[in-house]
């Protein structure tokens, strides 16, 4: 009994370490991808000096941030200033606890290892609740700097993130109604049973969710919290060295979370396209390459990574395409368009499900 | 289980004390967030994970952000004078004592001697009517079902109250009538 409990805890620790390092290690990759993609879209080359075609650029940047002096402004609230980057980073990583990375687990040394850290029955609520805490890091960081531009950035960010949390949550409700469960694994299983990705009946919900998600992560064109033409660089103006780096990592981790939730909720998670059409089974290529349990595991992981990457690419595409919104435009989009649309989407979904007789 | 309960309770009480003793309003707000988290942990211990998630989402993620927003907008000076005023301090202590006594009296009158986790089978008799789902069905389903059946009228009334508040805020915020 004692050893079984010890093994269970050990497995959890291993799972958590793998997920954490995967997320942390993908951040340099995402930054490199962003610079390359946006460079390509703007007819530039992007980073190319460090390593083969600039592959090591972000590692060099990371090292530089680590080695830089950690400057804390003289009049800053020192404790809050130190704490704020951590408050942003921790929720961004904790949210990955319920993200399913693949469909089938692995048996290693006779122990079952699931491809998710835990499967809560309130999974999606957990992610929304935990992510809503991250905004404190931005507000407190801006306030603790004791400087006007960070404070303005923090105030903007507070209003923006609270506003867009509402359509973000409501857009997910439509998908939840189709799934009939809030568990992240259960949502994907529901899509397997329904033979369709919930993107198809929830086009409106998906679009609203992703727009609100872009705003929630403070990315262009909703990056008013750090509008460099007006606010130097917003809430993290006074941050230097790795404390600034933590804000940076948290931003990319949050983008990954938004993409992972969209993948799970609307795009079938680890399922291949048209999971019920049997002649498309060849798409799960790892099933034929790898032996036994590793095949389905790697196929599922591949689909999750492909889908998440598409959303990340969409982030970059949007950033390269749209100019930044004005603040009043931002508020009217959120409250006058996204919110009523999301409510209408819920009503429409309810009516449709009632009509289809699937209300159970 | 009792150990986790006492740890969470300790965090909740200590951080609540910090909320009322910090001279800086922003620090108070931060301690209050910690209190909310500890209380959310207590909800999870009671098997009410939906309430815990909503507690964090609404109070920590929504209401406290607005609190901070207001604190920063009005730029509260540190309220040292308020705490040092002996009249106010003694008044506050008396009020807090009265509060403690009345909460204790309420528990005593209701016959509550100890707090126990809910049984796995379902809601306590006072909440679950005949034919209502048990807790085993999952928090979300139970709360949704009860809200839209037994408590439909109060639920809708609350939404009307909220609508009134929204309309009131718009009326106050509009410049020309």
Coordinates of C-alpha atoms in Angstrom, one line a residue:
Chain A
X1 CA 0.0 0.0 0.0
X2 CA 2.8 2.4 1.0
X3 CA 4.8 1.6 -2.1
X4 CA 1.8 1.9 -4.4
X5 CA 1.1 5.4 -3.1
X6 CA 4.8 6.2 -3.5
X7 CA 4.8 5.0 -7.1
X8 CA 1.6 7.0 -7.8
X9 CA 3.2 10.2 -6.5
X10 CA 6.4 9.4 -8.4
X11 CA 4.4 9.0 -11.7
X12 CA 2.7 12.3 -11.1
X13 CA 6.0 14.1 -10.5
X14 CA 7.4 12.6 -13.7
X15 CA 4.3 13.6 -15.7
X16 CA 4.4 17.2 -14.3
X17 CA 8.1 17.5 -15.0
X18 CA 7.7 16.3 -18.6
X19 CA 4.7 18.7 -19.2
X20 CA 6.5 21.6 -17.6
X21 CA 9.7 21.1 -19.5
X22 CA 7.9 20.5 -22.8
X23 CA 6.1 23.9 -22.4
X24 CA 9.2 25.7 -21.2
X25 CA 11.3 24.3 -24.0
X26 CA 8.7 25.1 -26.7
X27 CA 8.8 28.8 -25.8
X28 CA 12.2 29.5 -27.5
X29 CA 11.0 27.6 -30.5
X30 CA 7.8 29.6 -30.6
X31 CA 9.7 32.9 -30.4
X32 CA 12.0 31.8 -33.3
X33 CA 9.0 30.7 -35.3
X34 CA 7.3 34.1 -34.7
X35 CA 10.4 36.0 -35.9
X36 CA 10.8 33.8 -38.9
X37 CA 7.1 33.8 -39.9
X38 CA 6.6 37.5 -39.4
X39 CA 9.9 38.2 -41.2
X40 CA 8.7 36.1 -44.2
X41 CA 5.3 38.0 -44.2
X42 CA 7.1 41.3 -44.2
X43 CA 9.6 40.3 -46.9
X44 CA 12.5 40.1 -44.4
X45 CA 14.7 37.3 -43.5
X46 CA 14.5 37.3 -39.8
X47 CA 17.2 36.0 -37.5
X48 CA 20.0 34.2 -39.4
X49 CA 23.3 34.8 -37.7
X50 CA 23.4 32.6 -34.6
X51 CA 23.5 28.9 -35.5
X52 CA 22.3 27.4 -38.8
X53 CA 19.8 29.9 -40.3
X54 CA 19.4 31.6 -36.9
X55 CA 18.2 28.5 -35.0
X56 CA 20.1 29.4 -31.9
X57 CA 19.0 33.0 -31.8
X58 CA 16.5 32.7 -29.0
X59 CA 18.8 30.6 -26.9
X60 CA 21.4 33.4 -27.2
X61 CA 18.7 35.9 -26.2
X62 CA 17.7 33.8 -23.2
X63 CA 21.3 33.6 -22.0
X64 CA 21.6 37.3 -22.4
X65 CA 18.5 37.9 -20.3
X66 CA 19.8 35.5 -17.6
X67 CA 23.1 37.2 -17.4
X68 CA 21.8 40.8 -17.3
X69 CA 21.6 42.8 -14.1
X70 CA 18.3 42.6 -12.3
X71 CA 17.4 46.2 -11.8
X72 CA 14.7 47.1 -9.3
X73 CA 13.6 50.8 -9.4
X74 CA 14.5 52.8 -6.3
X75 CA 10.9 53.9 -5.5
X76 CA 9.3 50.6 -6.5
X77 CA 7.3 48.4 -4.1
X78 CA 10.1 45.8 -4.0
X79 CA 8.3 42.8 -2.8
X80 CA 5.4 43.2 -5.2
X81 CA 7.8 44.0 -8.0
X82 CA 9.6 40.8 -7.4
X83 CA 6.4 38.7 -7.0
X84 CA 4.5 40.0 -10.0
X85 CA 6.4 38.1 -12.8
X86 CA 5.9 34.9 -10.8
X87 CA 2.2 35.5 -10.4
X88 CA 2.0 35.7 -14.2
X89 CA 4.1 32.6 -14.8
X90 CA 2.7 30.1 -12.3
X91 CA -1.0 30.1 -13.5
X92 CA 0.2 29.9 -17.1
X93 CA 2.0 26.7 -16.4
X94 CA -0.5 25.3 -13.9
X95 CA -3.3 25.4 -16.5
X96 CA -1.5 22.7 -18.5
X97 CA -2.3 20.2 -15.7
X98 CA -5.6 19.3 -17.4
X99 CA -4.6 19.5 -21.1
X100 CA -4.7 16.1 -22.8
X101 CA -1.7 15.7 -25.1
X102 CA -2.7 12.4 -26.6
X103 CA -5.5 9.9 -26.5
X104 CA -4.0 6.7 -25.2
X105 CA -1.6 6.3 -22.3
X106 CA 1.5 4.2 -22.0
X107 CA 2.4 1.2 -19.9
X108 CA 5.8 1.6 -18.5
X109 CA 7.2 -0.9 -16.0
X110 CA 3.7 -2.1 -15.4
X111 CA 2.4 1.3 -14.5
X112 CA -0.3 3.1 -16.5
X113 CA 0.9 6.6 -17.5
X114 CA -1.8 8.9 -18.9
X115 CA -0.9 11.6 -21.5
X116 CA -2.4 14.2 -19.2
X117 CA -1.5 15.1 -15.7
X118 CA -5.0 14.9 -14.4
X119 CA -8.5 14.7 -15.8
X120 CA -10.8 17.0 -13.7
X121 CA -14.5 16.9 -14.2
X122 CA -14.4 20.7 -14.2
X123 CA -11.4 20.7 -16.5
X124 CA -12.3 23.7 -18.7
X125 CA -13.5 25.7 -15.8
X126 CA -10.2 25.0 -14.0
X127 CA -8.3 26.4 -17.0
X128 CA -10.5 29.6 -17.2
X129 CA -10.3 30.1 -13.4
X130 CA -6.5 29.6 -13.2
X131 CA -5.8 31.8 -16.2
X132 CA -8.0 34.6 -14.8
X133 CA -5.5 34.9 -12.0
X134 CA -2.6 35.7 -14.3
X135 CA -3.9 39.2 -14.9
X136 CA -2.8 40.1 -11.3
X137 CA 0.8 39.7 -12.3
X138 CA 0.4 42.3 -15.0
X139 CA -1.6 44.8 -12.9
X140 CA 0.7 44.4 -9.9
X141 CA 3.8 44.6 -12.0
X142 CA 2.6 47.8 -13.5
X143 CA 1.6 49.3 -10.2
X144 CA 4.7 48.2 -8.3
X145 CA 7.0 49.8 -10.8
X146 CA 5.9 53.2 -9.5
X147 CA 6.1 54.8 -12.9
X148 CA 3.4 56.3 -15.1
X149 CA 3.7 54.2 -18.3
X150 CA 3.6 50.9 -16.5
X151 CA 0.7 52.0 -14.4
X152 CA -1.3 53.1 -17.5
X153 CA -0.4 49.8 -19.2
X154 CA -1.6 47.9 -16.2
X155 CA -4.9 49.8 -16.0
X156 CA -5.6 49.2 -19.7
X157 CA -4.7 45.5 -19.3
X158 CA -7.0 45.1 -16.3
X159 CA -10.0 46.5 -18.1
X160 CA -9.2 44.6 -21.2
X161 CA -8.7 41.2 -19.7
X162 CA -11.8 41.4 -17.4
X163 CA -13.8 42.5 -20.5
X164 CA -12.7 39.7 -22.8
X165 CA -12.9 37.0 -20.2
X166 CA -16.7 37.2 -20.4
X167 CA -17.0 36.4 -24.2
X168 CA -14.2 33.9 -23.9
X169 CA -16.1 31.9 -21.3
X170 CA -19.4 32.3 -23.0
X171 CA -18.0 31.2 -26.4
X172 CA -16.9 27.9 -24.7
X173 CA -20.4 27.3 -23.3
X174 CA -21.7 26.5 -26.8
X175 CA -19.1 23.7 -27.1
X176 CA -19.8 22.5 -23.6
X177 CA -23.5 22.1 -24.5
X178 CA -22.5 19.8 -27.4
X179 CA -20.0 17.9 -25.2
X180 CA -22.2 17.5 -22.2
X181 CA -19.1 17.5 -19.9
X182 CA -16.5 20.0 -18.8
X183 CA -13.7 17.4 -18.6
X184 CA -11.1 18.0 -21.2
X185 CA -10.7 14.3 -22.0
X186 CA -14.5 13.9 -22.0
X187 CA -14.9 16.7 -24.5
X188 CA -12.7 15.0 -27.0
X189 CA -14.4 11.6 -26.4
X190 CA -17.8 13.4 -27.0
X191 CA -16.4 14.5 -30.4
X192 CA -15.4 11.0 -31.3
X193 CA -18.9 9.7 -30.4
X194 CA -20.6 12.6 -32.2
X195 CA -18.5 11.9 -35.3
X196 CA -17.7 15.5 -35.8
X197 CA -15.4 18.2 -34.5
X198 CA -17.4 20.8 -32.5
X199 CA -15.9 23.4 -34.8
X200 CA -18.5 22.5 -37.4
X201 CA -21.6 23.4 -35.3
X202 CA -19.8 26.0 -33.4
X203 CA -18.1 28.2 -36.0
X204 CA -19.4 31.3 -34.3
X205 CA -18.2 30.1 -30.9
X206 CA -14.7 29.2 -32.3
X207 CA -14.2 32.6 -33.9
X208 CA -15.4 34.5 -30.8
X209 CA -13.2 32.2 -28.6
X210 CA -10.1 32.8 -30.6
X211 CA -10.7 36.6 -30.8
X212 CA -11.2 36.8 -27.1
X213 CA -8.2 34.5 -26.6
X214 CA -5.9 36.9 -28.6
X215 CA -7.2 39.8 -26.5
X216 CA -6.8 37.8 -23.3
X217 CA -3.1 37.0 -24.0
X218 CA -2.5 40.7 -24.8
X219 CA -1.3 39.9 -28.3
X220 CA -1.5 42.2 -31.4
X221 CA -3.9 43.6 -32.5
X222 CA -5.1 43.8 -28.9
X223 CA -1.7 44.6 -27.3
X224 CA -2.8 47.9 -25.9
X225 CA -1.2 47.0 -22.5
X226 CA 2.2 47.4 -24.1
X227 CA 1.5 49.7 -27.0
X228 CA 5.1 50.9 -27.6
X229 CA 4.1 54.0 -29.5
X230 CA 2.2 55.3 -26.5
X231 CA 3.5 53.6 -23.4
X232 CA 7.2 52.8 -24.1
X233 CA 6.4 49.1 -23.5
X234 CA 3.5 49.2 -21.0
X235 CA 3.4 47.2 -17.8
X236 CA 6.9 45.8 -18.1
X237 CA 8.8 49.0 -18.9
X238 CA 10.7 48.9 -15.7
X239 CA 11.5 45.2 -15.8
X240 CA 14.9 44.1 -16.9
X241 CA 16.9 40.8 -17.2
X242 CA 15.1 37.6 -16.4
X243 CA 12.2 39.2 -14.7
X244 CA 11.2 40.6 -18.1
X245 CA 12.0 37.2 -19.5
X246 CA 9.4 35.6 -17.1
X247 CA 6.7 37.9 -18.5
X248 CA 7.8 36.9 -22.0
X249 CA 7.7 33.2 -21.2
X250 CA 4.3 33.5 -19.6
X251 CA 2.9 35.3 -22.6
X252 CA 3.9 32.4 -24.9
X253 CA 2.7 29.8 -22.4
X254 CA -0.7 31.6 -22.3
X255 CA -0.9 31.5 -26.1
X256 CA -0.2 27.8 -26.0
X257 CA -3.0 27.3 -23.4
X258 CA -5.5 29.3 -25.6
X259 CA -4.4 27.1 -28.6
X260 CA -4.7 23.9 -26.6
X261 CA -8.2 24.7 -25.3
X262 CA -9.3 25.6 -28.9
X263 CA -7.8 22.3 -30.1
X264 CA -9.5 20.3 -27.4
X265 CA -12.9 22.0 -27.5
X266 CA -13.5 22.7 -31.2
X267 CA -10.9 20.7 -33.2
X268 CA -11.1 17.2 -31.7
X269 CA -7.9 17.2 -29.6
X270 CA -5.9 14.1 -30.4
X271 CA -8.4 12.8 -33.1
X272 CA -7.4 12.8 -36.7
X273 CA -9.7 14.6 -39.2
X274 CA -12.9 12.7 -39.8
X275 CA -12.2 10.1 -37.1
X276 CA -15.1 7.9 -38.3
X277 CA -14.1 7.6 -41.9
X278 CA -12.1 4.4 -41.9
X279 CA -10.1 4.8 -45.1
X280 CA -8.5 7.9 -43.7
X281 CA -6.8 5.8 -41.0
X282 CA -3.5 6.0 -42.8
X283 CA -3.3 9.6 -41.5
X284 CA -2.3 8.2 -38.1
X285 CA 1.1 7.4 -39.6
X286 CA 2.8 6.5 -36.3
X287 CA 0.4 3.6 -36.0
X288 CA 2.3 1.9 -38.8
X289 CA 5.8 3.1 -37.9
X290 CA 6.0 2.5 -34.2
X291 CA 5.2 -0.8 -32.4
X292 CA 2.4 -1.5 -30.0
X293 CA 1.3 1.2 -27.6
X294 CA 3.7 3.8 -28.9
X295 CA 1.8 4.1 -32.3
X296 CA -1.5 5.5 -31.0
X297 CA 0.3 7.6 -28.4
X298 CA 2.6 9.3 -30.9
X299 CA -0.2 9.7 -33.5
X300 CA -2.4 11.5 -30.9
X301 CA 0.5 13.7 -29.8
X302 CA 1.2 14.5 -33.5
X303 CA -2.3 15.7 -34.1
X304 CA -2.3 17.8 -30.9
X305 CA 1.0 19.4 -31.9
X306 CA -0.1 20.0 -35.5
X307 CA -3.4 21.6 -34.4
X308 CA -1.8 23.8 -31.7
X309 CA 0.8 24.9 -34.2
X310 CA -1.9 26.0 -36.6
X311 CA -3.4 28.2 -33.9
X312 CA 0.0 29.7 -33.0
X313 CA 0.6 30.4 -36.7
X314 CA -2.8 32.1 -36.8
X315 CA -1.6 34.3 -33.9
X316 CA 1.5 35.4 -35.9
X317 CA -0.5 35.9 -39.1
X318 CA -3.0 38.1 -37.3
X319 CA -0.1 40.1 -35.7
X320 CA 1.5 40.6 -39.0
X321 CA -1.7 41.6 -40.7
X322 CA -3.8 43.9 -38.4
X323 CA -2.9 47.3 -37.0
X324 CA -3.4 47.8 -33.3
X325 CA -7.0 48.8 -32.2
X326 CA -7.8 52.1 -30.5
X327 CA -8.9 51.7 -26.9
X328 CA -12.5 52.6 -27.5
X329 CA -12.6 50.3 -30.5
X330 CA -11.3 47.5 -28.3
X331 CA -14.0 48.0 -25.7
X332 CA -16.8 48.3 -28.3
X333 CA -15.7 45.1 -30.0
X334 CA -15.7 43.2 -26.8
X335 CA -19.0 44.5 -25.3
X336 CA -21.1 45.4 -28.3
X337 CA -20.1 42.6 -30.7
X338 CA -18.5 39.6 -29.1
X339 CA -20.7 39.5 -26.0
X340 CA -24.1 39.7 -27.7
X341 CA -22.9 37.3 -30.4
X342 CA -21.7 34.8 -27.8
X343 CA -25.1 35.0 -26.0
X344 CA -26.9 34.5 -29.3
X345 CA -24.7 31.6 -30.0
X346 CA -25.6 29.9 -26.7
X347 CA -29.3 30.5 -27.5
X348 CA -29.0 29.1 -31.0
X349 CA -27.0 26.1 -29.8
X350 CA -29.7 25.4 -27.2
X351 CA -32.5 25.6 -29.8
X352 CA -30.5 23.4 -32.2
X353 CA -29.8 20.8 -29.6
X354 CA -33.4 20.8 -28.5
X355 CA -34.5 20.3 -32.1
X356 CA -32.0 17.5 -32.6
X357 CA -33.4 15.9 -29.4
X358 CA -30.0 15.7 -27.9
X359 CA -30.7 17.7 -24.8
X360 CA -29.8 14.9 -22.4
Chain B
X1 CA -7.6 15.1 5.4
X2 CA -7.8 17.0 8.7
X3 CA -4.2 18.1 8.3
X4 CA -4.9 19.7 4.9
X5 CA -8.0 21.3 6.3
X6 CA -6.1 22.9 9.2
X7 CA -3.4 24.1 6.8
X8 CA -5.9 25.7 4.5
X9 CA -7.8 27.1 7.4
X10 CA -4.6 28.6 8.9
X11 CA -3.8 30.2 5.5
X12 CA -7.3 31.6 5.2
X13 CA -7.3 33.1 8.7
X14 CA -3.8 34.5 8.6
X15 CA -4.2 36.1 5.2
X16 CA -7.6 37.5 6.3
X17 CA -5.9 39.1 9.3
X18 CA -3.2 40.5 6.9
X19 CA -6.0 42.0 4.8
X20 CA -7.3 44.1 7.6
X21 CA -3.9 45.0 9.1
X22 CA -1.9 46.1 6.0
X23 CA -1.7 49.9 5.7
X24 CA -1.3 49.6 1.9
X25 CA -4.6 48.9 0.1
X26 CA -2.9 47.0 -2.8
X27 CA -1.2 44.7 -0.3
X28 CA -4.6 44.1 1.4
X29 CA -6.1 43.2 -1.9
X30 CA -3.3 40.7 -2.6
X31 CA -3.8 39.0 0.8
X32 CA -7.5 38.9 0.1
X33 CA -6.8 36.9 -3.1
X34 CA -4.8 34.4 -1.1
X35 CA -7.8 34.1 1.3
X36 CA -10.0 33.4 -1.7
X37 CA -7.6 30.6 -2.8
X38 CA -7.5 29.1 0.7
X39 CA -11.3 29.1 0.9
X40 CA -11.5 27.6 -2.6
X41 CA -9.3 24.8 -1.3
X42 CA -11.7 24.3 1.6
X43 CA -14.6 24.0 -0.9
X44 CA -12.6 21.3 -2.8
X45 CA -12.1 19.4 0.5
X46 CA -15.9 19.4 0.9
X47 CA -16.3 17.9 -2.6
X48 CA -17.6 21.2 -4.1
X49 CA -15.1 21.6 -6.9
X50 CA -17.5 23.6 -9.0
X51 CA -18.0 26.2 -6.3
X52 CA -14.2 26.3 -5.8
X53 CA -13.6 27.0 -9.5
X54 CA -16.3 29.7 -9.6
X55 CA -14.9 31.2 -6.4
X56 CA -11.5 31.6 -8.0
X57 CA -12.9 32.7 -11.4
X58 CA -15.4 35.3 -10.1
X59 CA -13.9 36.6 -6.9
X60 CA -10.2 36.3 -7.5
X61 CA -10.2 36.7 -11.2
X62 CA -13.0 39.2 -11.6
X63 CA -14.0 41.2 -8.6
X64 CA -10.5 41.6 -7.1
X65 CA -9.2 42.8 -10.5
X66 CA -11.9 45.5 -10.4
X67 CA -11.0 46.3 -6.8
X68 CA -7.3 46.8 -7.8
X69 CA -8.5 48.8 -10.8
X70 CA -10.4 51.2 -8.5
X71 CA -7.6 51.3 -5.9
X72 CA -5.1 52.4 -8.6
X73 CA -7.5 54.9 -10.2
X74 CA -8.2 56.8 -7.0
X75 CA -4.6 56.3 -5.9
X76 CA -5.4 55.7 -2.2
X77 CA -2.8 57.2 0.1
X78 CA -1.7 54.9 2.9
X79 CA -4.3 55.0 5.5
X80 CA -2.1 55.2 8.6
X81 CA -4.3 57.7 10.4
X82 CA -7.3 55.5 10.2
X83 CA -5.7 52.6 11.9
X84 CA -4.1 54.8 14.6
X85 CA -7.3 56.5 15.6
X86 CA -8.0 54.8 19.0
X87 CA -11.8 55.5 18.9
X88 CA -12.1 53.7 15.5
X89 CA -9.8 50.9 16.5
X90 CA -11.8 50.1 19.7
X91 CA -15.0 50.4 17.8
X92 CA -13.8 47.9 15.3
X93 CA -12.7 45.5 18.0
X94 CA -16.1 45.7 19.7
X95 CA -17.8 45.0 16.3
X96 CA -15.6 42.1 15.5
X97 CA -16.2 40.6 18.9
X98 CA -20.0 40.9 18.5
X99 CA -19.7 39.3 15.1
X100 CA -17.7 36.4 16.5
X101 CA -20.3 35.9 19.3
X102 CA -23.2 36.0 17.0
X103 CA -21.6 33.5 14.5
X104 CA -20.9 31.2 17.5
X105 CA -24.4 31.6 18.8
X106 CA -25.8 30.7 15.3
X107 CA -23.8 27.5 15.2
X108 CA -24.9 26.6 18.8
X109 CA -28.5 27.4 18.1
X110 CA -28.5 25.3 14.9
X111 CA -27.0 22.4 16.7
X112 CA -23.9 22.3 14.6
X113 CA -21.1 20.7 16.6
X114 CA -18.6 19.7 13.9
X115 CA -18.0 20.2 10.2
X116 CA -18.0 17.0 8.2
X117 CA -17.6 16.3 4.5
X118 CA -20.7 15.7 2.5
X119 CA -21.6 12.0 2.2
X120 CA -20.8 10.6 -1.3
X121 CA -24.4 9.6 -1.8
X122 CA -25.9 13.0 -2.4
X123 CA -26.7 16.4 -1.1
X124 CA -27.8 16.8 2.5
X125 CA -31.6 16.3 3.0
X126 CA -32.3 20.0 3.2
X127 CA -31.0 20.6 -0.3
X128 CA -31.8 17.6 -2.4
X129 CA -35.5 17.1 -3.0
X130 CA -37.0 13.8 -4.1
X131 CA -35.9 12.8 -7.6
X132 CA -33.0 15.3 -7.7
X133 CA -29.6 14.1 -8.7
X134 CA -27.0 13.2 -6.1
X135 CA -23.6 14.6 -5.8
X136 CA -22.1 11.5 -7.5
X137 CA -23.5 12.8 -10.8
X138 CA -20.9 15.6 -10.7
X139 CA -21.0 19.1 -9.4
X140 CA -21.8 20.9 -12.7
X141 CA -24.8 18.8 -13.5
X142 CA -26.2 19.0 -10.0
X143 CA -25.9 22.7 -9.7
X144 CA -27.3 23.2 -13.1
X145 CA -30.3 20.9 -12.6
X146 CA -31.2 22.4 -9.2
X147 CA -30.8 26.0 -10.3
X148 CA -33.2 25.4 -13.3
X149 CA -35.7 23.3 -11.5
X150 CA -36.2 23.8 -7.7
X151 CA -34.7 27.3 -7.6
X152 CA -35.8 28.6 -11.0
X153 CA -37.7 31.6 -9.7
X154 CA -34.9 32.9 -7.4
X155 CA -32.4 32.2 -10.1
X156 CA -34.3 34.4 -12.6
X157 CA -34.9 37.1 -10.0
X158 CA -31.2 37.3 -9.3
X159 CA -30.6 37.8 -13.0
X160 CA -33.2 40.6 -13.1
X161 CA -31.5 42.2 -10.1
X162 CA -28.1 42.1 -12.0
X163 CA -29.8 43.6 -15.0
X164 CA -31.1 46.5 -12.9
X165 CA -27.6 47.0 -11.6
X166 CA -26.2 47.1 -15.2
X167 CA -28.8 49.6 -16.3
X168 CA -28.2 51.7 -13.2
X169 CA -24.5 51.8 -13.9
X170 CA -25.1 52.9 -17.5
X171 CA -27.5 55.6 -16.4
X172 CA -25.0 56.9 -13.9
X173 CA -22.1 56.8 -16.4
X174 CA -23.9 58.6 -19.3
X175 CA -23.0 62.2 -19.5
X176 CA -26.2 63.7 -21.0
X177 CA -29.5 62.3 -19.8

